[in-house]
Amino acid sequence: MADGFAWWQSGVIYQVYPRSFQDSNGDGVGDLPGILARLDHLQTLGVDALWVSPIYPSPMADFGYDVSDYTGIHPLFGTMENFDRLLAELHRRGMKLILDFVPNHSSDRHPWFQASRSSRDDPKRDWYIWRDPAPDGGPPNNWLSEFGGGAWEWDAATGQYYYHAYLKEQPDLNWRHPGLREAMLDALRVWLDRGVDGFRVDAIHHLIKDAQFRDNPPNPGWREGMSPVRRLIRLHTVDQPEVHDAIAAMRRVADGYGPDRLLIGEAYLPIDQLMAYYGADLTGFQLPFNFHLLSTPWEAKALAALIRTYEAALPPGGWPNWVLGNHDRSRVASRLGAGQARVAAMLLLTLRGTPTLYQGDEIGMTDVAIPPDRVQDPWEKNIPGLGLGRDPVRTPIPWDGGPLGGFTTGEPWLPLGPDHGRVNVAAQAADPFSMLALHRALLALRRAEPALSIGRYEPVSAEDNVLVYERHHGSDRFRVLLNLSAVERMVDAVPDAAHIRLSTHLDRGGEPVSGALRLRPDEGVVIGFDDKGKGGE
Ligand code: GLC
């Protein structure tokens, strides 16, 4: 801890999507020994913690988010010994490991569900959500699945429907049942006992559903082309008040292992609703994921307003966090283009709050078009053509310019991007102006200057599509100027007695600043003030 801040406040989290990180045995799917073999990359990059998407036994209907054993390792990813080695090696390097916890649903192959569906009298029947048919024999209500179609699956053998917020192979667990709840908390304990540093908790806003099973109301804002699940407002299926008791129970378990264990919650919610996930008196998640950079228009005034609104909404003592990408959303370099992706990296890594970086974004990977016969994601298979599929953002990391990018010696489970001859780790490591070089420089600057991680955030301006803010810590002051446009901008009234510490173009470090500053197209700069003592807290 620096200055009384926890590691997860000053640190940077890096998301590993293990299937696509590094394959070590030629089966075309990444694995734990593969992650171990690539830790030098992550350490040189300068990240503090890895969040690894699910590595548990799973039939892979949703690529690991359908868990059939919460405390095991899928053989595809390796063994428990591989896991322990990875954890030990991360700790030896001063890095942390965060696992993915998927509490909302299990796989339909989980022994609990097998028991639950075996008979209405089974002791585990109510570990899942079973309902009688509606009077007409149809589903109990109008609830829809995130991945298309209805959310109720008929079970002829026992004459009831079960609820699944996602695939029918992902039956929802019943967190109102004390036995289920304790069994899930025990799974957390197993991993905490092994030494993991925390969890990213999946789909948490879905965890509790309306006890009365009321119909969801229609959404007047739904339009053709939008995901079919949005036809309804998810009034009774997400963000139910009782979810906070369950989160607090998870937090008590984590806190039982010391104050350094971290819980991050995944909930795509408006800012005001999201704040409740810090919990009453901060008894919930330390970091409820803030996904709002993914959806806010990339324009200075809109971003300034987002940052202001989010900062103002935080509960007392609540720590901010920011996300630019993950395994579910279009990559930042595709959303914004290569030039603005560099500016976005500077924003992410100089805002107040914990940043999460998605694997591959550090080399500017883009969404990869997937030929129809290579589609893997069930979402795309169920609802093709709307751009909902997530395969394009899950393609393997190209480590070098070889035909298989050094990712595998076999057939990769998803194709590599057509640009991997250029967009790869080795090529960018050798190029002092690359996206990778920029990420390394940003992370190094952030580590060297605590103002950039834990310092106060001070908005300055958002004119002409240039976003300007400052970070203050003690007598240290930095100003960040981000040109969000592809044209040159002059920024006036930049105080004298400052030096450029970093440009997204990586070519003007150390230049003195005086009065006005010319920002090139797609350029962001961090300037450091020489006048120590004037901006102090
Ligand atoms: C989360 C995961 C996503 C998964 C879903 C169901 O949103 O990030 O990948 O499909 O939950 O578990």
Coordinates of C-alpha atoms and ligand atoms in Angstrom, one line a residue:
M1 CA 0.0 0.0 0.0
A2 CA 1.3 3.5 -0.9
D3 CA 0.1 6.4 1.2
G4 CA -2.6 4.3 2.8
F5 CA -4.0 3.2 -0.6
A6 CA -4.7 -0.4 -1.3
W7 CA -2.8 -2.2 -4.2
W8 CA -6.0 -2.3 -6.2
Q9 CA -6.4 1.5 -6.0
S10 CA -3.0 2.4 -7.4
G11 CA -2.7 -0.7 -9.5
V12 CA -3.7 -1.5 -13.1
I13 CA -5.7 -4.7 -13.9
Y14 CA -5.2 -6.6 -17.1
Q15 CA -7.8 -9.0 -18.3
V16 CA -6.6 -12.3 -19.7
Y17 CA -9.1 -14.2 -21.9
P18 CA -7.3 -17.5 -21.5
R19 CA -8.6 -19.3 -24.6
S20 CA -6.8 -16.7 -26.7
F21 CA -3.8 -15.7 -24.7
Q22 CA -1.2 -18.4 -25.3
D23 CA -1.5 -22.0 -26.2
S24 CA 1.3 -24.3 -24.9
N25 CA 0.2 -27.7 -26.2
G26 CA -0.9 -27.2 -29.8
D27 CA -4.6 -27.8 -29.3
G28 CA -5.4 -24.3 -30.6
V29 CA -6.7 -23.1 -27.3
G30 CA -4.8 -21.0 -24.8
D31 CA -4.0 -22.5 -21.3
L32 CA -2.4 -21.9 -17.9
P33 CA 1.2 -22.9 -18.9
G34 CA 0.7 -20.4 -21.8
I35 CA -0.1 -17.6 -19.4
L36 CA 2.9 -18.6 -17.2
A37 CA 5.2 -18.5 -20.3
R38 CA 4.1 -14.9 -21.1
L39 CA 4.4 -13.2 -17.7
D40 CA 7.5 -11.3 -18.9
H41 CA 5.3 -9.5 -21.4
L42 CA 2.9 -8.5 -18.6
Q43 CA 5.6 -7.5 -16.2
T44 CA 7.4 -5.4 -18.8
L45 CA 4.1 -3.8 -19.7
G46 CA 3.8 -2.9 -16.0
V47 CA 0.4 -4.2 -14.9
D48 CA -0.3 -5.1 -11.3
A49 CA -3.0 -7.8 -11.5
L50 CA -4.4 -10.3 -13.9
W51 CA -8.0 -11.0 -14.0
V52 CA -8.4 -14.4 -15.8
S53 CA -11.7 -15.3 -17.4
P54 CA -13.1 -18.7 -16.3
I55 CA -10.7 -21.6 -16.2
Y56 CA -13.1 -24.1 -14.5
P57 CA -14.5 -27.3 -15.9
S58 CA -17.2 -26.4 -18.4
P59 CA -18.9 -27.9 -21.4
M60 CA -18.0 -24.5 -23.0
A61 CA -21.5 -23.7 -24.2
D62 CA -20.6 -20.1 -23.3
F63 CA -16.8 -20.6 -23.3
G64 CA -16.3 -21.1 -19.6
Y65 CA -19.2 -19.0 -18.3
D66 CA -21.1 -22.2 -18.0
V67 CA -19.3 -23.8 -15.0
S68 CA -19.7 -27.4 -14.2
D69 CA -17.4 -27.4 -11.2
Y70 CA -16.6 -24.2 -9.3
T71 CA -13.5 -25.5 -7.6
G72 CA -11.7 -27.4 -10.4
I73 CA -9.5 -26.6 -13.5
H74 CA -10.7 -27.5 -17.0
P75 CA -8.1 -30.0 -18.5
L76 CA -8.2 -27.8 -21.6
F77 CA -6.5 -25.1 -19.5
G78 CA -4.2 -27.5 -17.5
T79 CA -4.1 -28.9 -14.0
M80 CA -4.4 -27.6 -10.5
E81 CA -0.6 -27.9 -10.3
N82 CA -0.3 -25.5 -13.3
F83 CA -2.7 -23.2 -11.5
D84 CA -0.6 -23.2 -8.3
R85 CA 2.5 -22.6 -10.3
L86 CA 1.0 -19.6 -12.0
L87 CA -0.3 -18.1 -8.8
A88 CA 3.1 -18.6 -7.1
E89 CA 5.0 -17.1 -10.0
L90 CA 2.7 -14.1 -10.1
H91 CA 3.2 -13.5 -6.4
R92 CA 6.9 -13.9 -6.8
R93 CA 6.8 -11.1 -9.3
G94 CA 4.7 -8.9 -7.1
M95 CA 1.6 -9.4 -9.2
K96 CA -1.9 -10.5 -8.1
L97 CA -4.4 -13.0 -9.5
I98 CA -8.1 -12.4 -9.8
L99 CA -10.4 -15.2 -10.8
D100 CA -13.7 -15.0 -12.5
F101 CA -16.6 -16.0 -10.3
V102 CA -19.9 -16.9 -12.1
P103 CA -22.6 -17.0 -9.4
N104 CA -25.7 -16.3 -11.4
H105 CA -25.8 -19.6 -13.2
S106 CA -24.0 -22.9 -13.5
S107 CA -23.8 -25.3 -16.4
D108 CA -26.7 -27.6 -16.9
R109 CA -24.1 -30.3 -16.5
H110 CA -23.2 -29.3 -13.0
P111 CA -24.0 -32.1 -10.6
W112 CA -26.2 -29.7 -8.7
F113 CA -28.4 -29.2 -11.7
Q114 CA -28.4 -32.8 -12.5
A115 CA -29.7 -33.5 -9.0
S116 CA -32.1 -30.5 -9.2
R117 CA -33.7 -31.7 -12.4
S118 CA -33.8 -35.4 -11.3
S119 CA -37.1 -34.9 -9.3
R120 CA -39.3 -32.3 -7.7
D121 CA -38.4 -33.8 -4.3
D122 CA -34.6 -33.6 -4.7
P123 CA -33.0 -31.6 -1.9
K124 CA -31.3 -29.5 -4.6
R125 CA -34.5 -28.8 -6.5
D126 CA -34.7 -25.3 -5.2
W127 CA -31.0 -24.5 -5.8
Y128 CA -32.3 -23.5 -9.2
I129 CA -35.5 -21.6 -10.3
W130 CA -38.3 -23.9 -11.2
R131 CA -41.9 -22.8 -11.9
D132 CA -45.1 -24.4 -13.0
P133 CA -46.4 -23.6 -16.5
A134 CA -48.8 -20.8 -17.0
P135 CA -52.5 -21.9 -17.2
D136 CA -52.2 -22.3 -20.9
G137 CA -49.2 -24.6 -20.5
G138 CA -46.8 -22.0 -21.7
P139 CA -43.9 -20.4 -19.8
P140 CA -44.6 -18.9 -16.4
N141 CA -44.1 -15.3 -17.6
N142 CA -42.7 -13.2 -20.4
W143 CA -39.0 -13.1 -19.3
L144 CA -36.5 -13.2 -22.1
S145 CA -33.0 -14.7 -22.4
E146 CA -30.0 -12.3 -23.0
F147 CA -28.9 -14.7 -25.8
G148 CA -32.2 -14.8 -27.6
G149 CA -35.6 -16.4 -27.2
G150 CA -37.5 -17.0 -24.0
A151 CA -35.8 -17.4 -20.6
W152 CA -37.8 -20.5 -19.6
E153 CA -36.9 -24.1 -20.6
W154 CA -39.5 -26.8 -20.3
D155 CA -38.5 -30.0 -18.4
A156 CA -40.9 -32.7 -19.4
A157 CA -39.6 -35.2 -16.9
T158 CA -40.6 -33.1 -13.9
G159 CA -43.3 -31.0 -15.6
Q160 CA -41.9 -27.6 -14.7
Y161 CA -39.9 -24.8 -16.4
Y162 CA -36.5 -23.6 -15.3
Y163 CA -35.2 -20.1 -15.7
H164 CA -32.0 -19.2 -17.6
A165 CA -31.0 -15.5 -18.1
Y166 CA -28.5 -16.7 -20.7
L167 CA -28.4 -20.0 -22.5
K168 CA -30.6 -22.9 -21.6
E169 CA -27.3 -24.7 -20.8
Q170 CA -26.8 -22.0 -18.1
P171 CA -29.7 -22.5 -15.6
D172 CA -29.9 -19.7 -13.0
L173 CA -29.0 -20.5 -9.5
N174 CA -31.4 -19.6 -6.7
W175 CA -29.6 -17.2 -4.4
R176 CA -32.6 -17.0 -2.1
H177 CA -31.8 -20.6 -1.0
P178 CA -29.5 -20.6 2.0
G179 CA -27.9 -24.0 1.1
L180 CA -27.0 -22.8 -2.4
R181 CA -25.7 -19.6 -1.1
E182 CA -23.4 -21.3 1.4
A183 CA -22.2 -23.7 -1.3
M184 CA -21.3 -20.8 -3.6
L185 CA -19.5 -19.0 -0.8
D186 CA -17.6 -22.1 0.0
A187 CA -16.3 -22.1 -3.6
L188 CA -14.9 -18.6 -3.0
R189 CA -13.3 -19.9 0.2
V190 CA -11.6 -22.8 -1.7
W191 CA -9.8 -20.3 -4.0
L192 CA -9.1 -17.8 -1.3
D193 CA -7.5 -20.6 0.7
R194 CA -5.3 -21.4 -2.3
G195 CA -4.2 -17.7 -2.3
V196 CA -6.1 -15.9 -5.0
D197 CA -6.3 -12.1 -4.5
G198 CA -9.9 -11.6 -5.5
F199 CA -12.7 -12.2 -8.0
R200 CA -14.4 -10.5 -10.8
V201 CA -18.0 -11.4 -10.2
D202 CA -19.9 -12.2 -13.4
A203 CA -23.4 -10.8 -14.3
I204 CA -24.1 -9.7 -10.8
H205 CA -27.1 -7.6 -11.6
H206 CA -28.9 -10.8 -12.7
L207 CA -28.4 -12.6 -9.4
I208 CA -31.8 -12.1 -7.8
K209 CA -35.1 -12.1 -9.6
D210 CA -38.5 -10.8 -8.6
A211 CA -40.0 -13.1 -6.0
Q212 CA -43.4 -12.7 -7.5
F213 CA -42.2 -13.4 -11.1
R214 CA -44.1 -10.5 -12.5
D215 CA -43.9 -9.9 -16.3
N216 CA -41.4 -7.4 -17.5
P217 CA -42.9 -4.3 -19.2
P218 CA -42.4 -3.6 -22.9
N219 CA -39.6 -1.2 -23.9
P220 CA -41.0 1.6 -26.1
G221 CA -37.4 2.4 -27.1
W222 CA -36.7 -0.9 -28.7
R223 CA -36.1 -0.8 -32.5
E224 CA -35.5 -3.4 -35.2
G225 CA -31.8 -4.3 -35.1
M226 CA -31.5 -4.1 -31.3
S227 CA -31.0 -7.2 -29.3
P228 CA -34.4 -9.0 -28.9
V229 CA -34.0 -9.2 -25.1
R230 CA -34.3 -5.4 -25.1
R231 CA -37.9 -5.6 -26.3
L232 CA -38.7 -5.7 -22.5
I233 CA -37.4 -3.4 -19.8
R234 CA -35.7 -5.8 -17.3
L235 CA -37.6 -4.3 -14.4
H236 CA -38.1 -7.6 -12.6
T237 CA -35.1 -9.6 -13.7
V238 CA -32.1 -7.4 -12.9
D239 CA -30.9 -5.1 -10.2
Q240 CA -33.3 -6.3 -7.5
P241 CA -32.7 -4.8 -4.0
E242 CA -31.9 -8.2 -2.4
V243 CA -28.8 -8.6 -4.6
H244 CA -26.9 -6.4 -2.1
D245 CA -27.3 -8.9 0.7
A246 CA -25.7 -11.5 -1.4
I247 CA -22.8 -9.3 -2.4
A248 CA -22.3 -8.3 1.2
A249 CA -22.1 -12.0 2.0
M250 CA -19.4 -12.5 -0.7
R251 CA -17.5 -9.5 0.7
R252 CA -17.6 -10.8 4.2
V253 CA -16.0 -14.0 3.0
A254 CA -13.3 -12.1 1.1
D255 CA -12.6 -9.7 4.0
G256 CA -12.2 -12.8 6.3
Y257 CA -8.9 -13.3 4.4
G258 CA -7.7 -9.8 5.0
P259 CA -8.3 -6.3 3.6
D260 CA -6.3 -6.9 0.4
R261 CA -8.7 -9.3 -1.3
L262 CA -10.6 -7.6 -4.1
L263 CA -14.1 -8.0 -5.4
I264 CA -15.1 -6.5 -8.7
G265 CA -18.7 -6.6 -9.9
E266 CA -19.9 -6.8 -13.5
A267 CA -23.1 -4.9 -13.9
Y268 CA -24.0 -2.9 -16.9
L269 CA -26.1 -0.2 -15.2
P270 CA -26.7 3.5 -15.3
I271 CA -24.4 5.4 -12.9
D272 CA -27.0 6.1 -10.2
Q273 CA -28.0 2.4 -10.0
L274 CA -24.4 1.2 -10.2
M275 CA -23.4 3.2 -7.1
A276 CA -25.5 0.9 -4.9
Y277 CA -23.1 -1.9 -5.8
Y278 CA -20.5 -0.3 -3.5
G279 CA -22.9 -1.5 -0.8
A280 CA -24.2 0.3 2.3
D281 CA -21.1 1.8 4.1
L282 CA -19.0 0.2 1.3
T283 CA -19.9 -3.4 2.3
G284 CA -20.3 -4.4 -1.4
F285 CA -17.8 -4.5 -4.2
Q286 CA -14.6 -2.4 -3.9
L287 CA -14.9 -1.9 -7.7
P288 CA -18.3 -2.1 -9.4
F289 CA -17.1 -2.1 -13.0
N290 CA -17.7 1.3 -14.6
F291 CA -18.4 0.6 -18.3
H292 CA -19.5 4.0 -19.3
L293 CA -16.5 4.8 -21.5
L294 CA -17.8 2.0 -23.7
S295 CA -21.0 3.8 -24.5
T296 CA -20.4 7.5 -24.1
P297 CA -19.9 9.5 -27.3
W298 CA -16.2 10.1 -28.0
E299 CA -16.4 13.8 -27.7
A300 CA -14.8 16.1 -25.1
K301 CA -17.9 17.6 -23.6
A302 CA -19.6 14.2 -23.3
L303 CA -16.6 12.7 -21.7
A304 CA -16.1 15.6 -19.3
A305 CA -19.7 15.3 -18.3
L306 CA -19.4 11.5 -17.8
I307 CA -16.3 12.0 -15.6
R308 CA -18.0 14.8 -13.6
T309 CA -21.2 12.8 -13.1
Y310 CA -19.4 9.6 -12.1
E311 CA -17.0 11.3 -9.7
A312 CA -19.9 13.2 -8.1
A313 CA -22.0 10.1 -7.7
L314 CA -19.4 8.0 -5.9
P315 CA -20.3 7.2 -2.3
P316 CA -18.0 8.6 0.4
G317 CA -14.8 6.6 0.3
G318 CA -15.9 4.7 -2.9
W319 CA -13.0 4.3 -5.3
P320 CA -13.5 4.9 -9.1
N321 CA -12.6 2.6 -11.9
W322 CA -12.6 2.7 -15.7
V323 CA -12.9 0.1 -18.5
L324 CA -12.2 0.6 -22.2
G325 CA -12.7 -3.0 -23.4
N326 CA -13.4 -6.6 -22.5
H327 CA -14.2 -9.9 -24.0
D328 CA -17.8 -8.9 -24.6
R329 CA -17.5 -5.5 -26.3
S330 CA -16.1 -4.2 -29.6
R331 CA -12.4 -3.3 -29.3
V332 CA -11.4 0.3 -28.6
A333 CA -9.2 0.4 -31.7
S334 CA -12.2 -0.6 -33.8
R335 CA -14.7 1.7 -32.1
L336 CA -12.5 4.8 -32.2
G337 CA -9.8 4.1 -34.8
A338 CA -6.1 3.6 -34.3
G339 CA -5.3 7.3 -33.6
Q340 CA -7.9 7.8 -31.0
A341 CA -7.2 4.4 -29.4
R342 CA -3.9 6.0 -28.4
V343 CA -5.7 9.0 -26.9
A344 CA -8.1 6.6 -25.2
A345 CA -5.2 4.7 -23.6
M346 CA -3.9 8.0 -22.2
L347 CA -7.3 8.8 -20.8
L348 CA -7.7 5.4 -19.2
L349 CA -4.3 5.5 -17.6
T350 CA -4.4 9.1 -16.3
L351 CA -8.0 9.2 -14.9
R352 CA -8.5 8.8 -11.2
G353 CA -9.5 5.2 -10.5
T354 CA -8.4 1.7 -11.2
P355 CA -8.0 1.0 -15.0
T356 CA -8.8 -2.4 -16.5
L357 CA -7.0 -3.2 -19.8
Y358 CA -8.2 -5.9 -22.0
Q359 CA -5.6 -8.3 -23.5
G360 CA -4.5 -7.2 -27.0
D361 CA -5.6 -3.6 -26.6
E362 CA -2.0 -2.8 -25.6
I363 CA -1.0 -3.6 -29.2
G364 CA -4.1 -2.0 -30.8
M365 CA -5.8 -5.2 -31.9
T366 CA -9.0 -4.6 -33.8
D367 CA -12.2 -6.7 -34.2
V368 CA -11.6 -9.5 -36.5
A369 CA -14.2 -10.5 -39.1
I370 CA -15.1 -14.1 -38.5
P371 CA -16.2 -16.2 -41.5
P372 CA -19.6 -17.8 -40.9
D373 CA -18.2 -21.3 -40.7
R374 CA -15.8 -20.3 -37.9
V375 CA -18.4 -18.6 -35.7
Q376 CA -18.1 -19.9 -32.1
D377 CA -20.2 -17.6 -30.0
P378 CA -23.6 -18.9 -29.2
W379 CA -25.0 -15.4 -29.1
E380 CA -24.1 -14.9 -32.8
K381 CA -25.4 -18.4 -33.6
N382 CA -28.7 -17.7 -31.9
I383 CA -29.2 -14.2 -33.3
P384 CA -27.0 -13.9 -36.4
G385 CA -26.2 -10.7 -38.3
L386 CA -27.0 -8.1 -35.6
G387 CA -23.3 -7.8 -34.6
L388 CA -24.0 -9.2 -31.2
G389 CA -21.4 -12.0 -31.5
R390 CA -18.2 -11.6 -29.5
D391 CA -15.8 -13.8 -31.5
P392 CA -14.3 -10.7 -33.2
V393 CA -13.0 -9.4 -29.9
R394 CA -11.8 -12.8 -28.7
T395 CA -9.2 -13.7 -31.4
P396 CA -5.8 -15.0 -30.3
I397 CA -3.0 -12.6 -29.4
P398 CA -0.4 -12.4 -32.1
W399 CA 2.9 -12.7 -30.3
D400 CA 5.0 -12.5 -33.5
G401 CA 4.7 -12.2 -37.2
G402 CA 4.6 -15.9 -38.0
P403 CA 1.6 -17.5 -39.7
L404 CA 0.1 -18.6 -36.4
G405 CA 1.4 -15.5 -34.5
G406 CA 3.3 -17.7 -32.0
F407 CA 0.0 -18.3 -30.3
T408 CA -0.2 -22.0 -31.2
T409 CA 1.3 -24.7 -33.3
G410 CA -2.1 -26.1 -34.1
E411 CA -5.3 -24.8 -35.6
P412 CA -6.3 -21.7 -33.5
W413 CA -9.9 -21.9 -32.2
L414 CA -10.6 -18.5 -33.7
P415 CA -8.6 -17.0 -36.6
L416 CA -5.9 -14.5 -36.1
G417 CA -6.5 -11.0 -37.5
P418 CA -5.3 -10.4 -41.0
D419 CA -3.0 -7.6 -39.8
H420 CA -1.1 -9.8 -37.4
G421 CA 2.1 -9.5 -39.5
R422 CA 2.2 -5.9 -38.2
V423 CA 0.0 -5.9 -35.2
N424 CA 2.0 -8.3 -33.0
V425 CA 3.9 -8.1 -29.7
A426 CA 7.4 -8.7 -31.1
A427 CA 7.1 -6.1 -33.9
Q428 CA 5.8 -3.5 -31.5
A429 CA 8.3 -4.3 -28.8
A430 CA 11.0 -3.4 -31.4
D431 CA 9.2 -0.1 -32.5
P432 CA 9.8 2.8 -30.1
F433 CA 6.6 4.5 -31.4
S434 CA 4.2 1.6 -31.3
M435 CA 1.0 1.2 -29.4
L436 CA 2.8 -1.2 -27.1
A437 CA 5.6 1.3 -26.5
L438 CA 2.9 3.9 -25.6
H439 CA 1.2 1.5 -23.1
R440 CA 4.6 0.8 -21.5
A441 CA 5.4 4.5 -21.3
L442 CA 2.0 5.4 -19.8
L443 CA 2.2 2.6 -17.2
A444 CA 5.7 3.6 -16.3
L445 CA 4.7 7.2 -15.9
R446 CA 1.7 6.2 -13.8
R447 CA 3.9 4.1 -11.6
A448 CA 6.5 6.8 -11.2
E449 CA 4.0 9.6 -10.4
P450 CA 1.4 8.7 -7.8
A451 CA -0.6 11.8 -8.7
L452 CA -1.7 10.0 -11.9
S453 CA -3.1 7.0 -10.0
I454 CA -4.2 8.3 -6.6
G455 CA -4.2 12.0 -7.0
R456 CA -7.2 14.3 -7.0
Y457 CA -9.0 14.9 -10.3
E458 CA -9.5 18.5 -11.4
P459 CA -11.5 19.2 -14.5
V460 CA -10.1 22.1 -16.6
S461 CA -11.9 22.4 -19.9
A462 CA -13.6 20.7 -22.8
E463 CA -13.5 23.2 -25.7
D464 CA -13.0 22.4 -29.4
N465 CA -13.1 18.7 -28.7
V466 CA -10.0 18.9 -26.5
L467 CA -10.4 17.4 -23.0
V468 CA -8.2 18.9 -20.4
Y469 CA -7.9 17.9 -16.7
E470 CA -5.4 17.9 -14.0
R471 CA -4.2 15.4 -11.3
H472 CA -2.9 16.7 -8.0
H473 CA -1.1 14.9 -5.3
G474 CA 0.8 16.7 -2.5
S475 CA 2.9 19.3 -4.4
D476 CA 2.8 17.3 -7.7
R477 CA 0.6 18.6 -10.5
F478 CA 0.0 17.2 -14.0
R479 CA -2.2 18.4 -16.7
V480 CA -3.6 16.0 -19.4
L481 CA -4.7 17.5 -22.7
L482 CA -6.4 15.1 -25.1
N483 CA -7.2 16.1 -28.7
L484 CA -10.2 14.0 -29.5
S485 CA -10.3 15.1 -33.1
A486 CA -8.3 14.3 -36.2
V487 CA -7.3 17.9 -36.8
E488 CA -4.7 20.1 -35.2
R489 CA -5.8 22.2 -32.2
M490 CA -4.1 25.1 -30.4
V491 CA -4.7 25.1 -26.7
D492 CA -4.2 28.6 -25.2
A493 CA -3.4 29.5 -21.6
V494 CA -1.3 26.5 -20.8
P495 CA 0.6 27.7 -17.8
D496 CA 4.4 28.3 -18.2
A497 CA 6.9 26.4 -16.2
A498 CA 5.8 23.1 -17.4
H499 CA 7.3 20.3 -19.4
I500 CA 5.8 17.7 -21.6
R501 CA 6.2 14.3 -19.9
L502 CA 4.6 12.2 -22.5
S503 CA 2.9 12.5 -25.9
T504 CA 0.8 9.8 -27.4
H505 CA 3.1 10.2 -30.4
L506 CA 6.0 9.4 -28.1
D507 CA 8.3 12.0 -29.7
R508 CA 8.2 15.1 -27.5
G509 CA 9.0 14.2 -24.0
G510 CA 10.9 16.9 -22.0
E511 CA 9.8 19.8 -24.3
P512 CA 9.1 22.9 -22.3
V513 CA 5.6 24.4 -22.6
S514 CA 5.0 28.1 -22.7
G515 CA 1.6 29.8 -23.0
A516 CA 0.0 27.9 -25.8
L517 CA 0.3 24.3 -26.9
R518 CA -0.2 22.9 -30.4
L519 CA -1.8 19.4 -30.3
R520 CA -1.4 17.4 -33.5
P521 CA -4.3 15.4 -34.8
D522 CA -5.1 12.5 -32.4
E523 CA -2.5 13.7 -29.9
G524 CA -2.7 13.6 -26.2
V525 CA 0.0 14.9 -23.9
V526 CA 0.7 14.8 -20.2
I527 CA 2.5 17.9 -18.9
G528 CA 4.1 18.1 -15.5
F529 CA 4.4 21.4 -13.7
D530 CA 7.7 22.6 -12.5
D531 CA 6.2 24.9 -9.8
K532 CA 6.1 22.4 -7.0
G533 CA 4.1 23.6 -4.1
K534 CA 1.5 25.7 -5.9
G535 CA -1.1 23.0 -6.6
G536 CA -0.9 21.1 -3.4
E537 CA -3.8 19.7 -1.5
Ligands
GLC1 C1 -20.9 -12.0 -18.5 C2 -19.7 -12.4 -19.3 C3 -20.1 -12.9 -20.6 C4 -21.0 -14.1 -20.4 C5 -22.2 -13.8 -19.5 C6 -22.9 -15.0 -19.0 O1 -21.6 -10.9 -19.1 O2 -18.8 -11.4 -19.4 O3 -19.0 -13.3 -21.4 O4 -21.5 -14.6 -21.6 O5 -21.8 -13.0 -18.4 O6 -22.1 -15.6 -18.0

